[in-house]
Amino acid sequence: QVQLVQSGAEVKKPGASVKVSCRASGYMFATNYIQWVRQAPGQGLEWMGIINPSGGRTNYAQKFQGRITVTSDTSRRTLYMELSSLTSEDTAVYYCARDREVRKVSGLDPWGQGTLVTVSS
Amino acid sequence: DIQLTQSPSFLSASVGDRVTITCRASQAIASYLAWYQQKPGKAPNLLIYAASTLQTGVPSRFSGSGSGTEFTLTISSLQPEDFAAYYCQQLYTYPYTFGQGTKLDIK
C-alpha cells in the first residue's frame, strides 16, 4: 500500500538546523507532489511547502522563505525538509503528505506519521 | 494569502446528531477545497476533496458541498469515532492554507 515513513524525533538547540526525511513506498515515486505541513502543540495545521519529486521544483510559504529547503532523492525514494535558524516557535510535529492525484493537487493522502521537532536550550 | 475561516471553532454534539461545519474563503477558490479529520496524536485523514467528492473508504455519512467562497462539511448521523478535529484546506493557489480547525466533542 502507499506509505510515507518519516524519520524519528529530534531535539535541537536554538539557531540549529533540522532535516526531516520522508520515505515513500507503494507507488511510482515521481508522479505525485509532496507537501510539508507542521502542527505546533495544541495548534492547527500550517502549510510549509510543496515539491514535485520529478524535477525537484518547489514552492514555499512566505513565512519560511530563506529558512526552508525541500529536496527529493529519487534513487532513495525519499524527500527531505530542512529548516534552519530554529527557534522555540519551530517546536512542532512536521508531516509530509502525498497528493492523491498524479501531477495535480486535490487533497493529501496518505500522510506520514509525523516527526516531533523540539527546539530547546 | 487566502484566509480560510471555519465556524464554529468548537462544537459539542451527541451521537446520532447531524452536524455542519462551515469553511469560508477570503477569495473565490472554485472547488479546490479538501476536508480532513484529525484524532489526537494522529496524522490528519482526508475525507473530502474537490469540495464534494468522498475519498475512497470514507463513510457515506460524511458529505461536502459548496464552491467559490463558502463550503460545508456535514456529518449526517454522528458516530462515536467521529469526535475529532476537522480542517479545511484550499488548493487553489499558493500557499495552500488551512482553516484554523473545528474541534467536535461529545455533549
Coordinates of C-alpha atoms in Angstrom, one line a residue:
Chain A
Q1 CA 0.0 0.0 0.0
V2 CA 1.0 3.6 -0.4
Q3 CA 3.1 4.7 2.7
L4 CA 5.2 7.6 3.9
V5 CA 7.6 6.8 6.7
Q6 CA 9.3 9.7 8.4
S7 CA 12.5 9.9 10.4
G8 CA 12.4 10.0 14.2
A9 CA 12.0 12.7 16.8
E10 CA 14.7 15.4 17.1
V11 CA 15.8 17.8 19.8
K12 CA 17.7 20.9 18.6
K13 CA 19.1 24.0 20.2
P14 CA 18.0 27.5 19.1
G15 CA 19.9 28.5 16.0
A16 CA 20.5 25.0 14.7
S17 CA 19.0 23.3 11.7
V18 CA 16.9 20.1 11.4
K19 CA 16.5 17.8 8.4
V20 CA 13.4 15.5 8.4
S21 CA 13.2 12.7 5.9
C22 CA 10.1 11.1 4.4
R23 CA 10.5 7.7 2.6
A24 CA 7.8 6.8 0.1
S25 CA 6.7 3.3 -1.0
G26 CA 3.9 1.6 -2.8
Y27 CA 3.6 3.9 -5.8
M28 CA 5.6 5.5 -8.7
F29 CA 7.7 7.9 -6.7
A30 CA 8.0 10.8 -9.1
T31 CA 4.3 11.1 -10.1
N32 CA 2.7 12.8 -7.0
Y33 CA 3.5 16.1 -5.4
I34 CA 4.5 16.0 -1.7
Q35 CA 3.5 18.8 0.7
W36 CA 5.0 19.6 4.1
V37 CA 2.7 20.7 6.9
R38 CA 3.5 21.3 10.6
Q39 CA 1.5 21.5 13.8
A40 CA 2.7 23.2 16.9
P41 CA 1.5 21.7 20.2
G42 CA -2.2 22.2 20.7
Q43 CA -2.5 24.3 17.5
G44 CA -3.8 23.8 13.9
L45 CA -2.2 22.8 10.7
E46 CA 0.3 25.1 9.0
W47 CA 1.3 24.7 5.3
M48 CA 5.0 24.9 4.7
G49 CA 5.7 24.0 1.1
I50 CA 5.4 21.6 -1.8
I51 CA 7.8 19.7 -4.1
N52 CA 7.3 18.0 -7.4
P53 CA 9.6 15.0 -7.0
S54 CA 10.1 14.8 -10.7
G55 CA 12.5 17.6 -11.3
G56 CA 12.5 19.0 -7.8
R57 CA 10.5 22.1 -8.4
T58 CA 9.4 23.7 -5.1
N59 CA 7.2 26.4 -3.6
Y60 CA 7.4 27.6 -0.1
A61 CA 5.2 29.6 2.2
Q62 CA 6.5 33.2 2.5
K63 CA 6.8 32.7 6.3
F64 CA 9.6 30.1 5.8
Q65 CA 11.3 31.6 2.7
G66 CA 15.1 31.6 3.3
R67 CA 14.9 29.1 6.1
I68 CA 13.4 26.0 4.4
T69 CA 14.8 23.7 1.8
V70 CA 12.8 20.7 0.5
T71 CA 14.6 18.2 -1.7
S72 CA 13.9 14.9 -3.4
D73 CA 16.2 11.9 -3.9
T74 CA 14.6 9.7 -6.5
S75 CA 17.1 6.9 -6.1
R76 CA 16.2 6.5 -2.4
R77 CA 12.5 7.4 -2.9
T78 CA 13.0 9.9 -0.1
L79 CA 12.0 13.5 0.4
Y80 CA 13.8 15.8 2.8
M81 CA 12.7 19.0 4.6
E82 CA 15.4 21.1 6.2
L83 CA 14.6 24.1 8.4
S84 CA 17.4 26.4 9.6
S85 CA 17.8 29.1 12.3
L86 CA 15.4 27.2 14.6
T87 CA 13.7 29.0 17.5
S88 CA 11.3 27.7 20.2
E89 CA 8.4 28.7 17.8
D90 CA 9.5 25.9 15.5
T91 CA 8.7 23.2 18.1
A92 CA 6.1 21.2 16.3
V93 CA 5.2 17.9 14.6
Y94 CA 6.2 18.0 11.0
Y95 CA 4.3 16.0 8.4
C96 CA 4.9 15.0 4.8
A97 CA 1.9 14.2 2.8
R98 CA 1.3 13.0 -0.8
D99 CA -1.3 14.4 -3.1
R100 CA -3.8 11.8 -4.0
E101 CA -3.7 12.6 -7.7
V102 CA -0.9 12.2 -10.2
R103 CA 0.7 15.6 -11.2
K104 CA -2.2 17.6 -9.7
V105 CA -3.3 18.9 -6.3
S106 CA -6.6 17.8 -4.9
G107 CA -6.1 16.5 -1.4
L108 CA -3.4 14.9 0.8
D109 CA -3.5 11.1 1.2
P110 CA -1.6 9.5 2.8
W111 CA 0.3 11.4 5.4
G112 CA 3.5 10.4 7.1
Q113 CA 3.3 9.5 10.8
G114 CA 4.8 12.9 11.8
T115 CA 8.2 13.9 13.3
L116 CA 8.3 15.8 16.5
V117 CA 11.0 18.5 16.5
T118 CA 11.7 20.1 19.8
V119 CA 13.7 23.3 20.0
S120 CA 15.1 23.9 23.5
S121 CA 18.2 25.3 25.0
Chain B
D1 CA -2.7 34.7 1.0
I2 CA -6.1 33.2 1.0
Q3 CA -7.6 33.0 4.5
L4 CA -9.9 30.2 5.5
T5 CA -12.3 30.8 8.4
Q6 CA -14.0 27.8 9.9
S7 CA -17.1 28.0 12.1
P8 CA -17.7 27.1 14.7
S9 CA -14.2 26.6 16.2
F10 CA -15.8 24.3 18.9
L11 CA -18.8 22.1 18.6
S12 CA -20.5 19.9 21.2
A13 CA -22.9 17.3 19.9
S14 CA -24.4 13.9 20.7
V15 CA -24.2 10.5 18.9
G16 CA -26.8 10.5 16.2
D17 CA -26.8 14.3 15.7
R18 CA -26.5 15.9 12.3
V19 CA -23.7 18.5 12.3
T20 CA -22.4 21.0 9.8
I21 CA -19.1 22.8 9.7
T22 CA -18.5 25.8 7.5
C23 CA -15.3 27.0 5.8
R24 CA -15.3 30.5 4.2
A25 CA -12.5 31.6 1.9
S26 CA -11.3 35.2 1.7
Q27 CA -11.5 35.0 -2.1
A28 CA -13.0 32.6 -4.6
I29 CA -11.3 29.2 -4.9
A30 CA -13.7 27.4 -7.3
S31 CA -13.9 23.8 -5.8
Y32 CA -10.3 23.5 -4.8
L33 CA -11.1 22.5 -1.2
A34 CA -10.3 19.5 0.9
W35 CA -11.6 18.4 4.3
Y36 CA -9.5 16.4 6.9
Q37 CA -10.3 14.7 10.1
Q38 CA -7.6 14.5 12.8
K39 CA -7.7 12.5 16.0
P40 CA -5.4 13.2 18.9
G41 CA -1.8 12.1 18.3
K42 CA -2.5 11.0 14.8
A43 CA -1.9 12.5 11.3
P44 CA -4.9 14.0 9.5
N45 CA -7.0 11.8 7.3
L46 CA -8.5 13.0 4.0
L47 CA -12.3 12.9 4.0
I48 CA -13.4 15.1 1.0
Y49 CA -11.6 16.5 -2.0
A50 CA -12.8 18.8 -4.8
A51 CA -15.2 20.3 -2.2
S52 CA -17.7 17.4 -2.6
T53 CA -16.1 14.1 -3.6
L54 CA -15.9 11.5 -0.9
Q55 CA -12.4 9.9 -0.6
T56 CA -12.4 6.2 -1.0
G57 CA -13.1 4.3 2.2
V58 CA -14.7 7.3 4.0
P59 CA -18.2 6.5 5.4
S60 CA -21.1 8.0 3.4
R61 CA -22.4 9.9 6.4
F62 CA -19.7 12.5 5.5
S63 CA -20.6 14.9 2.7
G64 CA -19.2 18.2 1.4
S65 CA -20.7 21.0 -0.6
G66 CA -20.0 24.5 -1.9
S67 CA -17.9 26.4 -4.4
G68 CA -16.4 29.8 -4.7
T69 CA -16.1 31.1 -1.1
E70 CA -18.4 29.1 1.1
F71 CA -18.1 25.4 1.8
T72 CA -19.7 23.0 4.3
L73 CA -18.8 19.6 5.7
T74 CA -21.8 17.7 7.0
I75 CA -21.9 14.5 9.1
S76 CA -25.4 13.1 8.8
S77 CA -25.5 11.0 12.0
L78 CA -22.6 11.3 14.4
Q79 CA -20.9 8.1 15.4
P80 CA -18.6 7.8 18.5
E81 CA -15.5 7.6 16.3
D82 CA -16.3 11.0 14.6
F83 CA -15.4 13.1 17.7
A84 CA -12.2 14.7 16.4
A85 CA -10.8 17.9 14.9
Y86 CA -11.7 18.9 11.3
Y87 CA -9.7 21.1 9.0
C88 CA -10.4 22.5 5.5
Q89 CA -7.5 23.3 3.1
Q90 CA -7.6 25.3 -0.1
L91 CA -5.6 24.0 -3.1
Y92 CA -6.4 26.9 -5.5
T93 CA -3.2 28.9 -5.1
Y94 CA 0.0 29.0 -3.1
P95 CA 0.3 28.9 -0.2
Y96 CA -2.2 26.1 0.3
T97 CA -3.6 27.4 3.5
F98 CA -5.7 25.5 6.2
G99 CA -8.6 26.7 8.2
Q100 CA -8.0 27.1 11.9
G101 CA -9.9 23.9 12.7
T102 CA -13.1 22.8 14.4
K103 CA -13.0 20.6 17.4
L104 CA -16.0 18.4 17.7
D105 CA -16.6 16.8 21.1
I106 CA -19.2 14.8 22.9
K107 CA -22.0 16.8 24.6

